[in-house]
PDB file of C-alpha atoms in Angstrom:
ATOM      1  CA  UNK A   1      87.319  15.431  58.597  1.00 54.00           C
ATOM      2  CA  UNK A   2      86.690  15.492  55.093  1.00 60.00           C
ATOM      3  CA  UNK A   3      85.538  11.610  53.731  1.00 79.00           C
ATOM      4  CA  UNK A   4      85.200   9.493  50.891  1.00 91.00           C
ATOM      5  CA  UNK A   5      82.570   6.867  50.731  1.00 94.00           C
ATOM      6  CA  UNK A   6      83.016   4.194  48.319  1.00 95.00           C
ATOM      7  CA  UNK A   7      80.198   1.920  47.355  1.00 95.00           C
ATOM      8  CA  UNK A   8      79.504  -1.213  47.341  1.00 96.00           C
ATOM      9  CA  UNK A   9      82.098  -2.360  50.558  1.00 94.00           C
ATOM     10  CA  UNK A  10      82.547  -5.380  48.978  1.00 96.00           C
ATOM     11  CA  UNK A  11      81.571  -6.923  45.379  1.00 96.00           C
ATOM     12  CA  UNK A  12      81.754 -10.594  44.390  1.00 97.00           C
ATOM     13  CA  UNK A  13      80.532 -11.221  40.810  1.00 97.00           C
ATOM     14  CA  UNK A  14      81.002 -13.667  37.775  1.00 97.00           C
ATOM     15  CA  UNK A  15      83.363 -13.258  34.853  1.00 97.00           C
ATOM     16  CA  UNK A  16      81.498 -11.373  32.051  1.00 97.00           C
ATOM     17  CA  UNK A  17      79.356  -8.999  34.316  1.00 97.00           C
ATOM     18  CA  UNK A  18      78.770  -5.352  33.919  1.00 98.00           C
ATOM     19  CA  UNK A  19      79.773  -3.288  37.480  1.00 97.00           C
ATOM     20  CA  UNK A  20      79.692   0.085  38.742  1.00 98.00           C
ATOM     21  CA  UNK A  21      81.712   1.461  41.911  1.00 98.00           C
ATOM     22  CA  UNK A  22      80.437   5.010  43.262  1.00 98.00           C
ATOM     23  CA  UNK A  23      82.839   7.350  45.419  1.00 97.00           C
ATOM     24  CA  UNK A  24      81.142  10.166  47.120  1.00 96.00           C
ATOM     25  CA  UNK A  25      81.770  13.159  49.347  1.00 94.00           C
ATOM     26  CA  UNK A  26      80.393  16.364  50.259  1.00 91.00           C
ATOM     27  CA  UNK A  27      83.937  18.115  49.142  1.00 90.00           C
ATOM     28  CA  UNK A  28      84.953  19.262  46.241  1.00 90.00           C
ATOM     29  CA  UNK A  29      87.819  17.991  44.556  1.00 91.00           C
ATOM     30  CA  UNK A  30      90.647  19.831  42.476  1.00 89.00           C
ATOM     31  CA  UNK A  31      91.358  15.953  40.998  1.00 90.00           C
ATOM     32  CA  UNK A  32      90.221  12.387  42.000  1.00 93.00           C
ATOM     33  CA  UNK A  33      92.313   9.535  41.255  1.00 95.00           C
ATOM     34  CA  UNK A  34      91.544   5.355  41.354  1.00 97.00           C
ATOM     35  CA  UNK A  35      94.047   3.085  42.279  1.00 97.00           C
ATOM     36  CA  UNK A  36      93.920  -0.552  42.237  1.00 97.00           C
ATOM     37  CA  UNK A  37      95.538  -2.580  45.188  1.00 95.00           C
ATOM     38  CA  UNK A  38      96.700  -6.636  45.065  1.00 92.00           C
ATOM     39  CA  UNK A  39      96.968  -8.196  48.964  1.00 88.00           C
ATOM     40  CA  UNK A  40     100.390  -7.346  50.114  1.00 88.00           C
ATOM     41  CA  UNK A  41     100.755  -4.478  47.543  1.00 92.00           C
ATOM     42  CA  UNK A  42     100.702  -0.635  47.237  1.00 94.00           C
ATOM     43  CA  UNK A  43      98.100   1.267  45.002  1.00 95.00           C
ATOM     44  CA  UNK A  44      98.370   1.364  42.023  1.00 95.00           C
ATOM     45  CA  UNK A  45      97.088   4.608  40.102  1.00 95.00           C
ATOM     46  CA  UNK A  46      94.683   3.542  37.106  1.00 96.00           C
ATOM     47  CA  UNK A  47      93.640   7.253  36.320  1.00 95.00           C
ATOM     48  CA  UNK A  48      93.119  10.809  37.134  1.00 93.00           C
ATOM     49  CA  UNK A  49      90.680  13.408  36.635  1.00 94.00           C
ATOM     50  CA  UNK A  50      90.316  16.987  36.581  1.00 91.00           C
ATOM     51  CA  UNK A  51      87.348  18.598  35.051  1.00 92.00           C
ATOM     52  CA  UNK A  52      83.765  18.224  36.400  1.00 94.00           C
ATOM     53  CA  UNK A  53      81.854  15.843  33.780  1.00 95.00           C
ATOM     54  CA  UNK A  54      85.244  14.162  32.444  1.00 96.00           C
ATOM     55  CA  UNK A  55      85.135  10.528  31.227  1.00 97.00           C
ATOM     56  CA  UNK A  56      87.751   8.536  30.950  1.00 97.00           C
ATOM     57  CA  UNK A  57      88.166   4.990  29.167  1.00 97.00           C
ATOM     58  CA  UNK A  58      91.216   2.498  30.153  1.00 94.00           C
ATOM     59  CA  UNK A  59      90.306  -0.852  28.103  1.00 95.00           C
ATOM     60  CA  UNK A  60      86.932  -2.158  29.885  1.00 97.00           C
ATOM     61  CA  UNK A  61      87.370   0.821  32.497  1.00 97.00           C
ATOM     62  CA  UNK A  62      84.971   3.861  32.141  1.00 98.00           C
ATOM     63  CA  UNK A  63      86.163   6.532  34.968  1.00 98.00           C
ATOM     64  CA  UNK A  64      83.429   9.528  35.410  1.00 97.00           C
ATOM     65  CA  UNK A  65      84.182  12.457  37.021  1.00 97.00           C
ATOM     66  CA  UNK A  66      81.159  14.206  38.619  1.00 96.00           C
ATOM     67  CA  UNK A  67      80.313  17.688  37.334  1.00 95.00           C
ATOM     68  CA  UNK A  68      80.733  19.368  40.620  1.00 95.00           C
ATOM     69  CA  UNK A  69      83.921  17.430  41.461  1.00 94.00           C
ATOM     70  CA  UNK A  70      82.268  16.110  44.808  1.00 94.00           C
ATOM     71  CA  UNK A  71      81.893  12.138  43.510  1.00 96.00           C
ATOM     72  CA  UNK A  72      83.555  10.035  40.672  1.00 97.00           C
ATOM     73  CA  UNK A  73      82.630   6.337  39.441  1.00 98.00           C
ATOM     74  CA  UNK A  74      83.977   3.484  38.170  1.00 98.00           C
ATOM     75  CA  UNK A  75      82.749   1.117  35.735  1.00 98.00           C
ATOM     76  CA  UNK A  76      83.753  -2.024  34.562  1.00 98.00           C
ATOM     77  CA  UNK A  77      82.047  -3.824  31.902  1.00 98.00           C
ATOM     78  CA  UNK A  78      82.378  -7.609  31.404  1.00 98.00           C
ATOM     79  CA  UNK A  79      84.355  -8.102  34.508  1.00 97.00           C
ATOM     80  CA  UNK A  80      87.853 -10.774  34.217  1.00 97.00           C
ATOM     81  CA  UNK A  81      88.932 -12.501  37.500  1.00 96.00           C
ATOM     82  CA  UNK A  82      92.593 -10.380  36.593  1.00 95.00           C
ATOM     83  CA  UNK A  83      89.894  -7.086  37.714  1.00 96.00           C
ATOM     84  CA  UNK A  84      89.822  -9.097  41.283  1.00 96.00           C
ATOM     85  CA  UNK A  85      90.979  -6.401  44.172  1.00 96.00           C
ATOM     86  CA  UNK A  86      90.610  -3.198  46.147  1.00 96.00           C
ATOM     87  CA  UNK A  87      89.707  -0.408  44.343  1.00 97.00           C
ATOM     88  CA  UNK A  88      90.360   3.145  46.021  1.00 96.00           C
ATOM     89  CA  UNK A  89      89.289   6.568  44.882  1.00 96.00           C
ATOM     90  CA  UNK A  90      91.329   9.527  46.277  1.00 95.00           C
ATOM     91  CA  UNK A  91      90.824  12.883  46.088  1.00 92.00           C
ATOM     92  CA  UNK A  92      92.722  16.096  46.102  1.00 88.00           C
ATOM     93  CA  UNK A  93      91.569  19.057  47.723  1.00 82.00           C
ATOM     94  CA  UNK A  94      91.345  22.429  46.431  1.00 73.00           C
ATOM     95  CA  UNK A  95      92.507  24.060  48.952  1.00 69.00           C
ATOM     96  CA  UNK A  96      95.698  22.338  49.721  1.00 71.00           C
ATOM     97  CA  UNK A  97      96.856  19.746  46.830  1.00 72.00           C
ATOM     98  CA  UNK A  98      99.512  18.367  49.164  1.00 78.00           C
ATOM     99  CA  UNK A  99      97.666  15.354  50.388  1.00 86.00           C
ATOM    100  CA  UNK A 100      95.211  13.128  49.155  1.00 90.00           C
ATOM    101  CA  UNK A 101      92.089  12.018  50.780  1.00 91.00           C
ATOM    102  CA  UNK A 102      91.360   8.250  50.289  1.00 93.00           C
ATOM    103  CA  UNK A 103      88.023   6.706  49.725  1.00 94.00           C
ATOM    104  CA  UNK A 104      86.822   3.631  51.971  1.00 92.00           C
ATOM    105  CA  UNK A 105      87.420   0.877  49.532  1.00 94.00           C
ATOM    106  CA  UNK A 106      85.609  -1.613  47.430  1.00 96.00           C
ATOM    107  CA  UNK A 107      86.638  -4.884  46.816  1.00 96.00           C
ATOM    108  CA  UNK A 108      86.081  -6.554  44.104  1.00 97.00           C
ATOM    109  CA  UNK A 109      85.996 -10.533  43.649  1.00 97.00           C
ATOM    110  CA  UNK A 110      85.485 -12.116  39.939  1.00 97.00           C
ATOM    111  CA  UNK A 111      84.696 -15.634  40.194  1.00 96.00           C
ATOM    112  CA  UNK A 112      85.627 -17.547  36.601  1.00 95.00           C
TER     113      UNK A 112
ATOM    114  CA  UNK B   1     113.087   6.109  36.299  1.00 87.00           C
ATOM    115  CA  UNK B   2     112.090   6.781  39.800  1.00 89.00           C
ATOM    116  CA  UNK B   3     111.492   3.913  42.511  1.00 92.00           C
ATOM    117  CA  UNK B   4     110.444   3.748  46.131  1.00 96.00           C
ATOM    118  CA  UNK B   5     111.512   1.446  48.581  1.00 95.00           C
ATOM    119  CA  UNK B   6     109.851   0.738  51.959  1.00 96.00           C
ATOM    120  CA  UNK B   7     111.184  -1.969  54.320  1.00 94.00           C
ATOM    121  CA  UNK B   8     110.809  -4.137  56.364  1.00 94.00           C
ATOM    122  CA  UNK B   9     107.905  -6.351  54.240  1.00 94.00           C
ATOM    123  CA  UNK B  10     107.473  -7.415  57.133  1.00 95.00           C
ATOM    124  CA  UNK B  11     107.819  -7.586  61.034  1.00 96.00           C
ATOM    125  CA  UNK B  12     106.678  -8.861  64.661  1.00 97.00           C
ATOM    126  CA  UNK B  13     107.182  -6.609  67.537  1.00 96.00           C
ATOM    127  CA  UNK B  14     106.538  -6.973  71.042  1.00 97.00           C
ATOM    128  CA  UNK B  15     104.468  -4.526  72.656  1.00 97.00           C
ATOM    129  CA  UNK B  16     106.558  -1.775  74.257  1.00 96.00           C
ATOM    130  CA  UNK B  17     109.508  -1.915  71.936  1.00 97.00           C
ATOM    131  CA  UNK B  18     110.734   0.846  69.218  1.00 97.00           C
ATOM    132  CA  UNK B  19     109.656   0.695  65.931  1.00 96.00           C
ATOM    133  CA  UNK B  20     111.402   2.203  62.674  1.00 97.00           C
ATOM    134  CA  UNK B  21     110.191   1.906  59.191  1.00 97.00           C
ATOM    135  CA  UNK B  22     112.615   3.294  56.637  1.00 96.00           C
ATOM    136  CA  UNK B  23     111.652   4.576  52.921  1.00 97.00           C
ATOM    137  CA  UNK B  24     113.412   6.066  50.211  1.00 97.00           C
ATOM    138  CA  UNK B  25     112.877   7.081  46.863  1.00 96.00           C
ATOM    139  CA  UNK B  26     115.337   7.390  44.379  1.00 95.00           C
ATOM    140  CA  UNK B  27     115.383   8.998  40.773  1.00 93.00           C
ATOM    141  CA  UNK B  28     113.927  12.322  41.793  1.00 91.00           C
ATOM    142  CA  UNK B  29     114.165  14.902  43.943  1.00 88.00           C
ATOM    143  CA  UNK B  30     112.784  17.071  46.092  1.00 90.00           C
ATOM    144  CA  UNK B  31     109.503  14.676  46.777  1.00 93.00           C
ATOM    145  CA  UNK B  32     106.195  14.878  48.609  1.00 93.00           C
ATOM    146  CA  UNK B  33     106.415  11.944  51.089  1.00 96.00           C
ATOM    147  CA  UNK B  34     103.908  10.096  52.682  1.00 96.00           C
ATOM    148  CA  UNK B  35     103.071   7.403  55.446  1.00 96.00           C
ATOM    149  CA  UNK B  36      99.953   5.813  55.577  1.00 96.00           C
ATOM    150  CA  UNK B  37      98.379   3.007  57.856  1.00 95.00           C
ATOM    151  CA  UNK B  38      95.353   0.882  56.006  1.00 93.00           C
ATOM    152  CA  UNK B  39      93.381  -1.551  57.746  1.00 84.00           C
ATOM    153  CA  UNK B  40      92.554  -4.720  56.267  1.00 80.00           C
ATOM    154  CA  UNK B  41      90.603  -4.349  53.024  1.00 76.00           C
ATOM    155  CA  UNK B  42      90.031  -0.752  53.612  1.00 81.00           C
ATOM    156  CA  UNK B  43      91.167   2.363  52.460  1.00 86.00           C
ATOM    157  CA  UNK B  44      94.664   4.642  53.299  1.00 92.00           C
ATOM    158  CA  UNK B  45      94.600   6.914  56.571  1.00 92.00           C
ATOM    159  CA  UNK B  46      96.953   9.582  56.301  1.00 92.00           C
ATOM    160  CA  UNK B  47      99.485   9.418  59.025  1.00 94.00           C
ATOM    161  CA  UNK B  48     101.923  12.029  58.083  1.00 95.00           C
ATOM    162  CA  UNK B  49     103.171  13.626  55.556  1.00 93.00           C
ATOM    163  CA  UNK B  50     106.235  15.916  54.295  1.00 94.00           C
ATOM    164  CA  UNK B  51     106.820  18.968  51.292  1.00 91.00           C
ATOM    165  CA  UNK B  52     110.651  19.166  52.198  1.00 90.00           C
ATOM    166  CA  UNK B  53     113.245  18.609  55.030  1.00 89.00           C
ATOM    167  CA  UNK B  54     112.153  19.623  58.373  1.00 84.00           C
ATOM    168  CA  UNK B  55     108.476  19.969  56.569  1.00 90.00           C
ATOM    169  CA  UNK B  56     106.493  17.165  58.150  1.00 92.00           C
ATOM    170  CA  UNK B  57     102.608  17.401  58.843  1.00 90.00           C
ATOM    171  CA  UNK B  58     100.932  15.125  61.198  1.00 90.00           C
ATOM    172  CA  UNK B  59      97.342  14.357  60.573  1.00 86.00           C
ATOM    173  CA  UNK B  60      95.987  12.004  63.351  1.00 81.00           C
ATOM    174  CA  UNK B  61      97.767  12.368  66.985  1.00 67.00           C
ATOM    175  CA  UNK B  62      99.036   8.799  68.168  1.00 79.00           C
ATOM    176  CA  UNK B  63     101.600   6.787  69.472  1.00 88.00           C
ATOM    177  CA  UNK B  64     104.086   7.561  66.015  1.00 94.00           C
ATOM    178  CA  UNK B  65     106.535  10.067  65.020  1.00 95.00           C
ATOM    179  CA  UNK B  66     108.188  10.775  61.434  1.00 96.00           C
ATOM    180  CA  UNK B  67     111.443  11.931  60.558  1.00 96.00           C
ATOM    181  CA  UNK B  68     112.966  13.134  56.989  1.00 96.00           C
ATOM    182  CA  UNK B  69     117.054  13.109  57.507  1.00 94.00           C
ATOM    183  CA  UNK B  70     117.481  13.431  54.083  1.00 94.00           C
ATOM    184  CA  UNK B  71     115.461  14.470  50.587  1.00 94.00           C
ATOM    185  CA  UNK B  72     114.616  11.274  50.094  1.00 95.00           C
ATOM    186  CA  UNK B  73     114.294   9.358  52.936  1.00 96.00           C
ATOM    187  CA  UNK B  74     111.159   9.028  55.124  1.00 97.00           C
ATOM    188  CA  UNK B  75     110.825   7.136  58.371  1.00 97.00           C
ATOM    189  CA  UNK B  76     108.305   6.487  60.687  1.00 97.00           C
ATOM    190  CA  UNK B  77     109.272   5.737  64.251  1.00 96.00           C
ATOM    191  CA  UNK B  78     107.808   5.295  67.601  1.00 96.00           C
ATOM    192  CA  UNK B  79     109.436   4.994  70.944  1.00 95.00           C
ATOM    193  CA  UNK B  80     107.143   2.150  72.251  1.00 95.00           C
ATOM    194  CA  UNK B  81     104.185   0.043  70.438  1.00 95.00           C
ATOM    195  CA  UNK B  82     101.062  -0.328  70.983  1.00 94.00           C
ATOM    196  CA  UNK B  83      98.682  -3.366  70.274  1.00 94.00           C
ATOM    197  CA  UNK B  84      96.931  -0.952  68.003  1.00 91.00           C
ATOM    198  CA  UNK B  85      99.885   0.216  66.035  1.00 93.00           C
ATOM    199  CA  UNK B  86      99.356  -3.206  63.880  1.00 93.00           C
ATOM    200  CA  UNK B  87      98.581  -3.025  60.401  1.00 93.00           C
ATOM    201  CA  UNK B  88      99.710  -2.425  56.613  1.00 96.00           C
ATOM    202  CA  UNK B  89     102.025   0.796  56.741  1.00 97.00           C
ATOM    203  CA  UNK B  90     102.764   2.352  53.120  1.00 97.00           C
ATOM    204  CA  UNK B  91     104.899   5.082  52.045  1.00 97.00           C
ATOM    205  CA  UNK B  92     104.403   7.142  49.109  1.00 96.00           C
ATOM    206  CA  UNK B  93     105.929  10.078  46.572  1.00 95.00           C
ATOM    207  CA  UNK B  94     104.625  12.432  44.542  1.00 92.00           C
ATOM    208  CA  UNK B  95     106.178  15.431  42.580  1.00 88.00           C
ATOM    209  CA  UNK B  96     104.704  17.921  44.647  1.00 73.00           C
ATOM    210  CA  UNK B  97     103.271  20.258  41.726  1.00 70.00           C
ATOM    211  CA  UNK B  98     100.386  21.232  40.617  1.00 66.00           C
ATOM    212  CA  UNK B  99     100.816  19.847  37.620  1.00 66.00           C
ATOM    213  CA  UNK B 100     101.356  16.398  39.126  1.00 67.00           C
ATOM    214  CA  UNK B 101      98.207  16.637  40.235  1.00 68.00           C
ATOM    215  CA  UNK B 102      99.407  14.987  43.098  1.00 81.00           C
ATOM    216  CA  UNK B 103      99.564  11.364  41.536  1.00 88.00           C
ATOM    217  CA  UNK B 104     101.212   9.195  44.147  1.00 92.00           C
ATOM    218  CA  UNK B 105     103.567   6.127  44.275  1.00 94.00           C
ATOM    219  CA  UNK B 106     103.537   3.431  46.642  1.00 96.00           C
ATOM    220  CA  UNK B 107     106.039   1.151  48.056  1.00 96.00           C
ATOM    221  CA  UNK B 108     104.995  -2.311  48.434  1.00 95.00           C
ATOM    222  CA  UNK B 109     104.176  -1.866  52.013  1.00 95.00           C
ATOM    223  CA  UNK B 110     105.365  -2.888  55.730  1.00 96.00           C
ATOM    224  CA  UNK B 111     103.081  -5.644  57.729  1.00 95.00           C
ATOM    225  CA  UNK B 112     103.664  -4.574  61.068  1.00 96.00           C
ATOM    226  CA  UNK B 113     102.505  -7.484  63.657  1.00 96.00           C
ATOM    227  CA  UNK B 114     102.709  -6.087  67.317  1.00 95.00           C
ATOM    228  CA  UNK B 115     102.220  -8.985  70.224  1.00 95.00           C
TER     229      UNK B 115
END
């Protein structure tokens, strides 16, 4: 069974801190993706990538993309209490792209 | 634009009874579909999934069964619950090409309660 382990399990942090969520696995990945999921909600996708070494930016978000496409991170600099809940990492494999294979989860609380 | 819909939100069952969970997507076709179970504040576990009619992989043996009757439509069934069949079930869509990169879309989720 191929896994996904997401670190820290849980986060609870003040507004205007830096923060840094790993995802790791021993497979390699054709694409990773992060969602972000409110209680009672689906996922929501934040961002994907594809190439080994990518870095993408959404606002305060800095997505990294390992360069062997076997881990990813997340970073989040001067955290807001709206970046409160469950970040997930997924990844797709390369040898069948039909499913995803979803990380552990780290939640994340931002106390004002 | 497409949309997914997954229902019940939520829903209390007695153990021993039949369950069915009912999804659909509309404005696309041809979908990747999904069902997923997630324990509380944890990641997805993939239950089943499906490329096309009559197309429907299941990835952990257990008490549930999944059924595509139409394109677009997804349900997840089982004949008679469990205690341990409670938990957040969500379906999801995706375009099914590599292009797509497999990028999926979630409904907002069933809370499935079995007593």
């Amino acid at each position: 069974t191929q896994l996904l382990e997401q670190s820290p399990q849980f986060l609870s942090i003040q507004e205007g801190e830096n923060l840094t969520v790993y995802c790791n696995s021993s497979s390699v990945f054709s694409s990773l993706q992060w969602y972000r999921q409110e209680p009672g909600e689906g996922p929501v996708l934040l961002v994907t990538v594809v190439t080994g070494g990518e870095v993408k930016k959404l606002k305060r978000l800095t997505f990294q993309f390992g360069d062997a496409r076997k881990d990813s991170s997340l970073h989040i600099t001067a955290a807001q209490p709206g970046d409160t809940g469950l970040y997930l990492c997924a990844g797709a494999l390369t040898y069948n792209t039909d499913k995803l294979i979803f990380g552990t989860g780290t939640r994340l609380q931002v106390f004002p | 634009s497409q949309t997914i819909h997954q229902w019940p939100a939520t829903l209390v069952q007695p153990v021993g009874s039949p369950l069915s969970l009912e999804c659909t997507v509309e404005g696309t076709s041809n979908p990747n579909l999904y069902w997923y179970r997630q324990a509380a504040g944890r990641g997805l576990q993939l239950l089943f999934y499906s490329i096309g009619i009559d197309q429907i992989s299941s990835e952990v043996p257990q008490n549930l069964s999944a059924s595509r009757p139409q394109d677009r439509q997804f349900i997840l069934s089982s004949k008679k619950l469990l205690l341990s069949d409670s938990g957040f079930y969500l379906c999801a869509w995706s375009r099914g090409t590599l292009l797509a990169k497999n990028i999926q879309y979630f409904g907002a989720g069933t809370r499935l309660s079995v007593l």
